[in-house]
Coordinates of C-alpha atoms (C1' of nucleotides) in Angstrom, one line a residue:
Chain A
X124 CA 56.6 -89.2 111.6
X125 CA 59.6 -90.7 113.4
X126 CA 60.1 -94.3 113.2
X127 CA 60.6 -95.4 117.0
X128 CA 61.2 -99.1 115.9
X129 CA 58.1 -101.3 115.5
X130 CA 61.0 -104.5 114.4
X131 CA 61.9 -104.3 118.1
X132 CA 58.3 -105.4 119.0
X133 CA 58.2 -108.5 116.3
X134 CA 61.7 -108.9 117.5
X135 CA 60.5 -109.9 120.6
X136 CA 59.4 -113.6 122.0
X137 CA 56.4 -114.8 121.4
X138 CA 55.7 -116.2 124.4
X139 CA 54.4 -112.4 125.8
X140 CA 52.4 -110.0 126.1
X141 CA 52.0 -107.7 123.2
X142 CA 51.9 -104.8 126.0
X143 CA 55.2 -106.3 127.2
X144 CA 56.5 -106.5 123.7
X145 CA 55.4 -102.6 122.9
X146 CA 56.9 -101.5 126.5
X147 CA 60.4 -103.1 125.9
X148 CA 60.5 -101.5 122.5
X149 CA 59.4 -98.1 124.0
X150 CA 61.9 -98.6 126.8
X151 CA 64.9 -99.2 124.1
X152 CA 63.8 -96.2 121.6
X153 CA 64.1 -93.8 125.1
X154 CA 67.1 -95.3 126.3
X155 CA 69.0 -94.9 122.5
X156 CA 68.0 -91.6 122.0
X157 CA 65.5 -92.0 119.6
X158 CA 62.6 -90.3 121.8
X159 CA 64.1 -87.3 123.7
X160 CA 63.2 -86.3 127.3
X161 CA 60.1 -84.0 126.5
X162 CA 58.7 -86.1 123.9
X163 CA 54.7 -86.0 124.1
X164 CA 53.5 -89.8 123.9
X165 CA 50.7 -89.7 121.9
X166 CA 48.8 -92.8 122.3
X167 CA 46.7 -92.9 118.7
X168 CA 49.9 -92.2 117.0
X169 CA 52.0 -94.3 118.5
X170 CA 49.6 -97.3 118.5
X171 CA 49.4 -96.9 114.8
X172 CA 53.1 -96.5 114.7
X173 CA 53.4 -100.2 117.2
X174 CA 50.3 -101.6 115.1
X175 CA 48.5 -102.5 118.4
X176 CA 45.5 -101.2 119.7
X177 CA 45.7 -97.8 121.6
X178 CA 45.0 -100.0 125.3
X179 CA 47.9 -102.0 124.9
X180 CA 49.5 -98.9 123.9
X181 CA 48.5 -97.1 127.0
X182 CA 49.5 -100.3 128.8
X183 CA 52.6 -100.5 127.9
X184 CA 53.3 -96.3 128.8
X185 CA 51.6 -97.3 132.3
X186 CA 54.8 -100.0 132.4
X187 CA 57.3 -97.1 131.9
X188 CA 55.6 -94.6 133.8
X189 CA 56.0 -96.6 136.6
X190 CA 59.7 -97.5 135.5
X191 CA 59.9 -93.6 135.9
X192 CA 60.9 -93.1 132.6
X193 CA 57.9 -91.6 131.6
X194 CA 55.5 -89.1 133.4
X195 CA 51.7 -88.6 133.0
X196 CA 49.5 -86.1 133.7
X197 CA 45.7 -86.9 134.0
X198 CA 44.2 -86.0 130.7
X199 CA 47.5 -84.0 129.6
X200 CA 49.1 -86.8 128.5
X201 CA 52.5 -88.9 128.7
X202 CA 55.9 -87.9 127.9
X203 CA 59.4 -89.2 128.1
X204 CA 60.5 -87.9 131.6
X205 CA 62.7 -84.6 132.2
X206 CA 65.1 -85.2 134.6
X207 CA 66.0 -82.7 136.9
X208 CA 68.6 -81.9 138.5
X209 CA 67.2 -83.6 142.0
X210 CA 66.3 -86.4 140.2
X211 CA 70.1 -86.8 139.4
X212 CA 70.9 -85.8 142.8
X213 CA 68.4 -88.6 144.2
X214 CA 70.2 -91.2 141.5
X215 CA 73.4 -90.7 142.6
X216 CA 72.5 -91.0 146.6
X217 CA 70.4 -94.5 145.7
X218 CA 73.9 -95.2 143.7
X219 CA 76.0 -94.4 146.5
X220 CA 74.0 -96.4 149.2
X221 CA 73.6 -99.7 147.1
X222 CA 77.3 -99.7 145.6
X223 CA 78.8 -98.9 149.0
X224 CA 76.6 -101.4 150.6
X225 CA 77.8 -104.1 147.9
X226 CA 81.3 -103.4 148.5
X227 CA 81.2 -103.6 151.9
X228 CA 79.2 -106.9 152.0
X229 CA 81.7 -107.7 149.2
X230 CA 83.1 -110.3 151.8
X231 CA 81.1 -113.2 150.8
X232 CA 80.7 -113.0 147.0
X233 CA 80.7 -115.9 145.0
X234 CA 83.2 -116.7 142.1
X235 CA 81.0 -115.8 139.5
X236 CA 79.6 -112.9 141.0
X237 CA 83.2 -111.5 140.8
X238 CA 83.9 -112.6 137.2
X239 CA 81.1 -110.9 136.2
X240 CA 83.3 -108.1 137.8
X241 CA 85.9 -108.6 135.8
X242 CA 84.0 -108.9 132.2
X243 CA 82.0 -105.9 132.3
X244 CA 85.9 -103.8 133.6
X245 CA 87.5 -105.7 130.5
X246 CA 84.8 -105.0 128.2
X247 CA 84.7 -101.1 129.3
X248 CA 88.6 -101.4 128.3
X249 CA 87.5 -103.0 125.1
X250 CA 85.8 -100.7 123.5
X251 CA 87.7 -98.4 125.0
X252 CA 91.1 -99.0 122.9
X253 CA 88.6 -99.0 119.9
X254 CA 86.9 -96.1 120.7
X255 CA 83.3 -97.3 120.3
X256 CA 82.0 -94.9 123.2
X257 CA 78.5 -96.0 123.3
X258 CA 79.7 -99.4 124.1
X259 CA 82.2 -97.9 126.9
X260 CA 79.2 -96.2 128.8
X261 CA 77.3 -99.5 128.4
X262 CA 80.3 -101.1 129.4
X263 CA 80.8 -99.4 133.0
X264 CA 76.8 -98.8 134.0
X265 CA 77.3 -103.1 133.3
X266 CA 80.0 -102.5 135.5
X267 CA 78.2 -100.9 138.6
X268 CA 75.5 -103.3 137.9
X269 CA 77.6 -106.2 138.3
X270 CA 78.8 -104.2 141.4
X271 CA 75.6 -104.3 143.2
X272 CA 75.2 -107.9 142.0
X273 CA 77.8 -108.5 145.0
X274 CA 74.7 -108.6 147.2
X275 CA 72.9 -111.5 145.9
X276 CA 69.3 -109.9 145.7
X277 CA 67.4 -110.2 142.6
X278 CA 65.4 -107.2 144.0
X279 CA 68.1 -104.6 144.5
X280 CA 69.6 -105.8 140.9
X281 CA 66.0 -104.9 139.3
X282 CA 65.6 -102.0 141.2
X283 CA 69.5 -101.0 140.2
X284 CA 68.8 -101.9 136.3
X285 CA 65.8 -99.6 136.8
X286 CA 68.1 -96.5 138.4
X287 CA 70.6 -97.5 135.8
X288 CA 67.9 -97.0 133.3
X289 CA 67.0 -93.5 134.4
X290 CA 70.5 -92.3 134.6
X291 CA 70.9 -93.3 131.0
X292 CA 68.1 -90.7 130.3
X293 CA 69.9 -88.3 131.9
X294 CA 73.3 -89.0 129.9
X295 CA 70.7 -88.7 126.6
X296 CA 70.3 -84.7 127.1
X297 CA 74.2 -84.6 127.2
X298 CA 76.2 -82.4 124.8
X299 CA 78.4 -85.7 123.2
X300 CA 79.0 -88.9 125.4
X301 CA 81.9 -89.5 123.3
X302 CA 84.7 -88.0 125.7
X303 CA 82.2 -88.2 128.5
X304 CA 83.0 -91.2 129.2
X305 CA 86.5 -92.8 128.5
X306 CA 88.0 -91.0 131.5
X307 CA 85.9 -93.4 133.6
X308 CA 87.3 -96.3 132.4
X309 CA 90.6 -96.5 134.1
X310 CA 88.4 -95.7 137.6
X311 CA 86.2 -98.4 137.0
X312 CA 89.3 -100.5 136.6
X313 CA 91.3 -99.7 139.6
X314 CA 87.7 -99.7 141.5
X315 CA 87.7 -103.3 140.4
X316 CA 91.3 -104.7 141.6
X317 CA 90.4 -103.4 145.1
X318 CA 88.0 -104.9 145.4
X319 CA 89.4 -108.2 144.2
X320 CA 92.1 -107.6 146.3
X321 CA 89.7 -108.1 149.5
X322 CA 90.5 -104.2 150.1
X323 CA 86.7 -103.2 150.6
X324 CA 87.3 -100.6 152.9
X325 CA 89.8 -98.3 150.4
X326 CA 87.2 -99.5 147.5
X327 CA 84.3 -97.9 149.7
X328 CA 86.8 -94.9 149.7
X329 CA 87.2 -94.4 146.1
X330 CA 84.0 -95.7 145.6
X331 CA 82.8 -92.0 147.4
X332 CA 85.4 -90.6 145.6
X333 CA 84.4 -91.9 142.2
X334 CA 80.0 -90.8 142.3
X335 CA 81.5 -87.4 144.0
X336 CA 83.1 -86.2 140.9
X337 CA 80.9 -88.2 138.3
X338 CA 77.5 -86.8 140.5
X339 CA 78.9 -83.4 139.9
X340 CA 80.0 -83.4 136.5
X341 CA 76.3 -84.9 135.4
X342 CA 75.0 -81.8 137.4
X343 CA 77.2 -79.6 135.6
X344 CA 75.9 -80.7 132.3
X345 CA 72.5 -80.9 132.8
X346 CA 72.8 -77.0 133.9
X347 CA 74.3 -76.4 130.3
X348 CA 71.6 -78.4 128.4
X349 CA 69.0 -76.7 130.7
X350 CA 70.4 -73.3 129.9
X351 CA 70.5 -74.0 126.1
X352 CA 67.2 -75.5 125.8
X353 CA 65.5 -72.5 127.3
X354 CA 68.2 -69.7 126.1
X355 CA 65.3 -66.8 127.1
X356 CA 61.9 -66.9 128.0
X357 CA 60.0 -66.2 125.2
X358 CA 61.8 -69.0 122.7
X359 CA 58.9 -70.9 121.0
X360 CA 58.6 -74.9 121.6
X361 CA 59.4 -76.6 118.4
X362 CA 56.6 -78.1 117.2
X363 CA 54.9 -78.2 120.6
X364 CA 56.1 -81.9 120.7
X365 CA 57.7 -81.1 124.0
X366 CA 55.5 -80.0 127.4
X367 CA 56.4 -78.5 130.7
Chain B
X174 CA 31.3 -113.8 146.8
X175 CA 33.8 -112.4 149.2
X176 CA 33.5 -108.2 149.2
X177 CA 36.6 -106.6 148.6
X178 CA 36.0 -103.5 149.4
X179 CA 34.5 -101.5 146.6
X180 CA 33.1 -98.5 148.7
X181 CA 37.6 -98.2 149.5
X182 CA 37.1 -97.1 145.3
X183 CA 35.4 -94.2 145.9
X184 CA 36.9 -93.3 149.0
X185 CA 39.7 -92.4 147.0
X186 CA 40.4 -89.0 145.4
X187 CA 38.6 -87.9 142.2
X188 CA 41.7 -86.3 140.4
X189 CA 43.3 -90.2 139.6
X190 CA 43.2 -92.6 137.5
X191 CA 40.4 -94.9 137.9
X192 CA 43.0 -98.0 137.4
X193 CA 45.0 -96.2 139.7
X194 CA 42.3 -96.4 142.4
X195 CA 41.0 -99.6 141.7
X196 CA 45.0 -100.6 142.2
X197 CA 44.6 -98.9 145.8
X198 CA 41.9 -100.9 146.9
X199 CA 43.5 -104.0 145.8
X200 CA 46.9 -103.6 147.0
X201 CA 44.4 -102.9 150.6
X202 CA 42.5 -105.6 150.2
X203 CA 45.6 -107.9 149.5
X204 CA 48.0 -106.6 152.5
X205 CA 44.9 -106.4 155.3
X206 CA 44.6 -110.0 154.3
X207 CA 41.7 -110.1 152.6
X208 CA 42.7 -111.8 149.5
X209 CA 45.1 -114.4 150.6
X210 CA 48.3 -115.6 148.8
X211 CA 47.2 -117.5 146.1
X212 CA 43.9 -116.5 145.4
X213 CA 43.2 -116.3 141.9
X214 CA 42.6 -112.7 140.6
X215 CA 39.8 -113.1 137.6
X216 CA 39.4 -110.4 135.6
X217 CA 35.7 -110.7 134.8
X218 CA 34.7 -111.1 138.3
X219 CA 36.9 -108.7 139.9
X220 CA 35.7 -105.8 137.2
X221 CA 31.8 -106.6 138.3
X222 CA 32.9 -106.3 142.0
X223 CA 34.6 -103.0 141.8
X224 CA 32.3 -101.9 138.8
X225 CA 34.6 -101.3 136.5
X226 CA 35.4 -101.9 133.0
X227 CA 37.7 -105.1 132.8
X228 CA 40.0 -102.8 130.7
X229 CA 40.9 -101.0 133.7
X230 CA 40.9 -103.8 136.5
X231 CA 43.6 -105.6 134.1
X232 CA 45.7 -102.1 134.4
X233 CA 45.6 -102.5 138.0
X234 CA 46.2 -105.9 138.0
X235 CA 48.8 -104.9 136.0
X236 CA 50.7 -102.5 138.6
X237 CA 50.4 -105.2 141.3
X238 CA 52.0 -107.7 139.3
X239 CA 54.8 -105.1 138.7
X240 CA 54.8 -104.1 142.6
X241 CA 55.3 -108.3 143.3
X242 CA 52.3 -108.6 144.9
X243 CA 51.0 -110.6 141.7
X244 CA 52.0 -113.1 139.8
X245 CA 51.0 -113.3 136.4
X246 CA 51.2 -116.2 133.5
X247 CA 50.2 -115.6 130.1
X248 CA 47.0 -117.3 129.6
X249 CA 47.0 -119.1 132.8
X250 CA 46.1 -115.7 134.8
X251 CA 46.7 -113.4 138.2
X252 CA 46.8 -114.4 141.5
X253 CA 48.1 -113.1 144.9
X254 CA 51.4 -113.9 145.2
X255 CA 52.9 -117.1 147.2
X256 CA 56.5 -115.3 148.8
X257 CA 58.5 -118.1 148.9
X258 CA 61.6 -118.8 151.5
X259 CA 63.6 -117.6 149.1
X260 CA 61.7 -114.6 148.6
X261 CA 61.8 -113.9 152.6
X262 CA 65.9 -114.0 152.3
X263 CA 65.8 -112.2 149.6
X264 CA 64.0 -109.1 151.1
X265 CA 65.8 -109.5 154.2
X266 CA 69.2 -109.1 151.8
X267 CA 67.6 -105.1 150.9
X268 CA 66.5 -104.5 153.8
X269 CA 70.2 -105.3 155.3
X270 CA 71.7 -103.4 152.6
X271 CA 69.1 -100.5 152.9
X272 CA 68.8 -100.0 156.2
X273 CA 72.6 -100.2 157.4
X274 CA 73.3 -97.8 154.6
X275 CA 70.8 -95.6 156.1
X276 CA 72.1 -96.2 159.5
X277 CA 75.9 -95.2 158.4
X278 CA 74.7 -92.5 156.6
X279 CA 72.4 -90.9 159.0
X280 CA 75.8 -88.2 160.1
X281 CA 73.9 -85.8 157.8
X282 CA 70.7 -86.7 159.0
X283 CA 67.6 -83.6 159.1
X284 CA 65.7 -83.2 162.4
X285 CA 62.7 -83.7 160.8
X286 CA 64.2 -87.4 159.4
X287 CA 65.5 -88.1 163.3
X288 CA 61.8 -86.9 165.1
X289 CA 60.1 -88.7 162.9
X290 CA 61.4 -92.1 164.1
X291 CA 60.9 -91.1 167.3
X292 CA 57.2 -90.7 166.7
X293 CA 57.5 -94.2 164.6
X294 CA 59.0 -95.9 168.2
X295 CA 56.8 -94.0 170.2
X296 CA 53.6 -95.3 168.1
X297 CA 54.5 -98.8 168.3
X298 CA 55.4 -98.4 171.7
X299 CA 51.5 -97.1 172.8
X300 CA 49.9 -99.7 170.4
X301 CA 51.9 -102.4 172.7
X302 CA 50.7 -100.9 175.5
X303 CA 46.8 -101.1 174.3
X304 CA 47.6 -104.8 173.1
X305 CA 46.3 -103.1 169.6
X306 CA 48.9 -105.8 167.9
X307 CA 48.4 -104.8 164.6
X308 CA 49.2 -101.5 164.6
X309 CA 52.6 -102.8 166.8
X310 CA 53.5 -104.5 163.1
X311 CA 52.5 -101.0 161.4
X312 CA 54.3 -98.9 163.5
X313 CA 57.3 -101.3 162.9
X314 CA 57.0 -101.4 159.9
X315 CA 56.8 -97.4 159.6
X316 CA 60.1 -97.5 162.8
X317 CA 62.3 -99.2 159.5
X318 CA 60.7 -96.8 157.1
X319 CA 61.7 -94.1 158.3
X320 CA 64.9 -95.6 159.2
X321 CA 65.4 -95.7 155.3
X322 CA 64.1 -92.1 155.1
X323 CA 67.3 -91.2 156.7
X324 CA 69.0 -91.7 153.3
X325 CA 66.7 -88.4 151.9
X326 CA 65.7 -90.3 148.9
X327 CA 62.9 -90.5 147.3
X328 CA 63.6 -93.7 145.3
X329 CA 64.8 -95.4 147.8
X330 CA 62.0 -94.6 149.7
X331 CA 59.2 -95.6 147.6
X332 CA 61.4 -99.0 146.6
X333 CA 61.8 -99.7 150.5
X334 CA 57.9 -99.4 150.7
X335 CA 57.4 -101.8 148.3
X336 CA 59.6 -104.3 149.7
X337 CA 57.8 -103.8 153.1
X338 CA 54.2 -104.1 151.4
X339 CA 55.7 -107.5 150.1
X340 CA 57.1 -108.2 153.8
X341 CA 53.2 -107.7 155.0
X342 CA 52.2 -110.3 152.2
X343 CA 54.6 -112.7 154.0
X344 CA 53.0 -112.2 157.8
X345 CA 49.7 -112.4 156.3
X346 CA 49.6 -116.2 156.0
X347 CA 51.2 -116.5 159.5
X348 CA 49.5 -118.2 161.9
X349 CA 48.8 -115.1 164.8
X350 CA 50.6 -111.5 164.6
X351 CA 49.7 -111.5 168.6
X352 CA 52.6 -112.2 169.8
X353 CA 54.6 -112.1 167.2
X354 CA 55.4 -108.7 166.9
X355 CA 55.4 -107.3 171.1
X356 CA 59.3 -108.7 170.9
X357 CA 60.3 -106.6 168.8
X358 CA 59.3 -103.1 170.1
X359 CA 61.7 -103.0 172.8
X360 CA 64.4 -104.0 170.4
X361 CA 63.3 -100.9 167.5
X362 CA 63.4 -98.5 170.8
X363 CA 66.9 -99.6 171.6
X364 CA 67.9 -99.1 168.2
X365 CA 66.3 -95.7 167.3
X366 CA 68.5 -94.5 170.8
X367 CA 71.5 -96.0 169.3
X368 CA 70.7 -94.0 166.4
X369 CA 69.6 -90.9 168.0
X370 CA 72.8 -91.0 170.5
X371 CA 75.0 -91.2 167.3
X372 CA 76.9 -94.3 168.1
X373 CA 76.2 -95.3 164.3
X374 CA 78.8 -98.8 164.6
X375 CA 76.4 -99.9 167.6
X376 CA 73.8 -99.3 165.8
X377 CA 74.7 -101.3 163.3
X378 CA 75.8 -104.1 165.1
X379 CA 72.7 -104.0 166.3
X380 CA 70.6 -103.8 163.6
X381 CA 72.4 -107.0 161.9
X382 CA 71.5 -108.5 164.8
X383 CA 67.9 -107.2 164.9
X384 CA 67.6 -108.8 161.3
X385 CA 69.0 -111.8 161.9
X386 CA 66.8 -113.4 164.7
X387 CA 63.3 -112.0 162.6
X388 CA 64.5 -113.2 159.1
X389 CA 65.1 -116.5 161.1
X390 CA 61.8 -116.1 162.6
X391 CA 60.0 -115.5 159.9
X392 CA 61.6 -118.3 157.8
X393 CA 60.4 -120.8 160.4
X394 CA 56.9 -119.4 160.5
X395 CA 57.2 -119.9 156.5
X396 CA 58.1 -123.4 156.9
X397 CA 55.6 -123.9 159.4
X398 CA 52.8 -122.5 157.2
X399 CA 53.9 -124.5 154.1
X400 CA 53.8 -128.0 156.2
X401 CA 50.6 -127.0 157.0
X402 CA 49.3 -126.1 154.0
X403 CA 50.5 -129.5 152.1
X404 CA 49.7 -131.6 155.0
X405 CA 49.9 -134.5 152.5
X406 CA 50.8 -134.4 148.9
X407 CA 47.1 -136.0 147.7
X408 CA 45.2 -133.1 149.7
X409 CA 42.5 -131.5 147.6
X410 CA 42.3 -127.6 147.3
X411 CA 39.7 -126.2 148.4
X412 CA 37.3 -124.5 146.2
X413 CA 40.2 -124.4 143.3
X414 CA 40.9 -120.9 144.6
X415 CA 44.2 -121.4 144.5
X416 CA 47.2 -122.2 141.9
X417 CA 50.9 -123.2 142.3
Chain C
dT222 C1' 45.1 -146.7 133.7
dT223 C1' 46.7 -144.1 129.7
dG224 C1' 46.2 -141.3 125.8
dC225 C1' 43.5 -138.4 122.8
dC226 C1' 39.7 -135.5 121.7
dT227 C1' 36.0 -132.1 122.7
dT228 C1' 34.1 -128.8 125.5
dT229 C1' 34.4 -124.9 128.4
dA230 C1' 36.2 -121.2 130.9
dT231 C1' 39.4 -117.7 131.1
dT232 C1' 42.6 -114.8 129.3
dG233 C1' 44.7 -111.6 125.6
dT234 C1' 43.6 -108.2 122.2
dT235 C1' 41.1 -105.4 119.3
dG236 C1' 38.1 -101.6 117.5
dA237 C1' 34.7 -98.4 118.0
dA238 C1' 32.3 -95.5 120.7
dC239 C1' 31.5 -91.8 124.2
dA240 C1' 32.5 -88.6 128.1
dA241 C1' 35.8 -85.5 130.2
dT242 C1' 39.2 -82.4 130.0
dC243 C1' 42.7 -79.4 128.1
dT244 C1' 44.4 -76.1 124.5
dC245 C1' 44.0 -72.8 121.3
dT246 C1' 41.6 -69.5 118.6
dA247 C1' 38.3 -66.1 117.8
dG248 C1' 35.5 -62.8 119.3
dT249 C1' 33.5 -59.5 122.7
dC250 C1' 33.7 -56.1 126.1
dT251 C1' 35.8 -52.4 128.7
Chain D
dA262 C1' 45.0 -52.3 123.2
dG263 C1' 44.3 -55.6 126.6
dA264 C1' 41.7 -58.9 129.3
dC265 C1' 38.2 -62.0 129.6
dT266 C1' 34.8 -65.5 127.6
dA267 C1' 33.0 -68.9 124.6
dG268 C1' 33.5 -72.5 121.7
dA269 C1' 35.8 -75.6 118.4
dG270 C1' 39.2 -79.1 118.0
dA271 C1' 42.3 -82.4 119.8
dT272 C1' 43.7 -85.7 123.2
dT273 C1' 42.9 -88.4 126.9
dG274 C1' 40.2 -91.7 130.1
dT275 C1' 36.9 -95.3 130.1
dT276 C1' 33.6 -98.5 128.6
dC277 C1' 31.6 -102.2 125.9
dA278 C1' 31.2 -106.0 122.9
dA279 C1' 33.3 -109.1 120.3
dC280 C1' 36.8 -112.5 118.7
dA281 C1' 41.1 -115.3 119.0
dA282 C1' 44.2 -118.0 121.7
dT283 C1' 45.2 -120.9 125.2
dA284 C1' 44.8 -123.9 129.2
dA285 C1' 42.0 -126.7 132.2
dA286 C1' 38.3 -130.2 132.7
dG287 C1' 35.7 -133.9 131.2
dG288 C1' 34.5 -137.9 128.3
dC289 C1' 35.7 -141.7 125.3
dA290 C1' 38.2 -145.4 123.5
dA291 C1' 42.0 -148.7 123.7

DNA sequence: TTGCCTTTATTGTTGAACAATCTCTAGTCT
DNA sequence: AGACTAGAGATTGTTCAACAATAAAGGCAA
């Protein structure tokens, strides 16, 4: 039985809910890697796993369901969420109209909005020169976050953390992100100095430019893991720990 | 006891979640205005009213609190949330973002996206006609949904729903939607033909301009209903219904 | 009045239990 | 053999009763 990290939960504050608690932990072992897309959630096991009681358990899944990382069928169960090839698609358009709409309001940021800005660019470049890849992807969706932070809303930055978050379960099914990533650095960058430069309308430009190529090599590779993971037909599920 | 509408429980389809249901009839209850902001959601009672185990109620308490209709502290409990001024500028910042996003975007727009704000315009439009006020502030409220639909994502979609529900919470402790909302269907007609004739800068213009005079509106009403709900700083509440 | 203590109500969490439903297997029938 | 059916087993959905933890309310003394 895989360990999905039951320190994470004591890790956590005490001043919360143990559901909380469980769900952040959950949220974490998804977002690392450690549960794969298809996953089955089994409650019993996993509350044993958490040492909780199976309805905070089932609490905390409700949480992420409605995060959309997980999906539920009545009285099929939970699993970590597949993401298709729409769902990218759909990302990418809820990336392209927050971003752009940041930019373009870009006009009355505040200083710290825009040094936030400039961190998450110089800690992409960072990790970049010392090859710690994770870090680099971590780096730049920081990046875009601090992006939409332009527009001041605490909504649309929750909402954004939450698209982030499901993007990052896409990039989990990916063959390596080691050189998936460092080409995006040097975008991010330049994407950056326009728009510190006041030149919003070339940064919505390159902006396009930018989710137009990474949209369609995501799309590309989630074709390739889709055609490996079901190579004909009649391959057998391992384990059966996977449904649809 | 006030009802809440339990008989809205069963109305509801068979093949969901009972939590899920119960959640239904509660986000109802809360937007039609039967649970004002404040009121304090108790577990134990609310469970008996909806007949339901107190497990479950807590689940759906549980999605309202993540849908910001709620507020929840540990240990102290649920009630319906109290949006505050800044919460009213803060939604107004989405639906600025959102909407003008759609707005520019709409070159690719679907005919069924384009006649389906029509039939939003044309709604409101009748209901104004047959002084049926409140369904003026639904249609409205459907005009700028479907103004986001023009963006043809799902997630942006369901998100902008969410930040209308919480709109609805803030009209709900207005004083009179009456004539609150008639102003306003002349101005969504104006812009849907903007929209429709393709002149997408106009549009624009005017829809900054749309949101500009209501968020202002609505921040006074705000204000208004604050000063008259702390008339003076001793005042007792009533009934200890409410917290905050 | 102020501060402290006790009571009380409400919340947070658990574990066990039961019903409902799906899945898989075995067997039966044609 | 192949298709259909029945039933066992597993998993989920829901409930209930209980207990612990905490906050709010009330009482008492200084």
């Amino acid at each position: 039985m895989k360990d999905v990290g039951v320190d994470v939960v004591s890790a956590q504050p005490v001043e919360a809910l143990t559901a909380d608690r469980v769900a952040v932990a959950l949220r974490a072992a998804i977002l690392q890697g450690h549960l794969m897309p298809g996953t089955r959630l089994k409650d019993v096991q996993l509350a044993a796993q958490f040492q909780v009681s199976r309805n905070t358990l089932r609490d905390a899944i409700r949480q992420l369901t409605s995060d959309g990382l997980v999906t539920t069928q009545l009285h099929i169960g939970s699993a970590v969420r597949i993401l298709t090839e729409d769902d990218a698609r759909d990302i990418y358009a809820v990336r392209r109209a927050l971003e752009t709409a940041a930019i373009l309001g870009s006009s009355r940021a505040t200083r710290e909005q825009l040094t936030s800005i400039s961190r998450a660019v110089n800690l992409a470049s960072d990790a970049n020169h010392n090859s710690r890849w994770r870090d680099v992807g971590t780096a730049s969706l920081e990046f875009h976050q601090a992006l939409v932070g332009l527009c001041g809303s605490p909504r649309l930055d929750a909402f954004f953390a939450n698209i982030l978050a499901q993007l990052r379960l896409v990039f989990s099914v990916m063959p390596d992100e080691s050189e998936f990533q460092f080409e995006w650095v040097a975008r991010d960058a330049q994407l950056a100095s326009l728009i510190l430069a006041g030149r919003r309308a070339d940064a919505a430009a390159e902006l396009d430019r930018y989710l137009e190529s990474s949209e369609a090599l995501i799309i590309d590779a989630i074709r390739a893991s889709r055609a490996k993971a079901f190579p004909r037909r009649d391959s057998a599920l391992i384990e059966g720990q996977t449904i649809q």
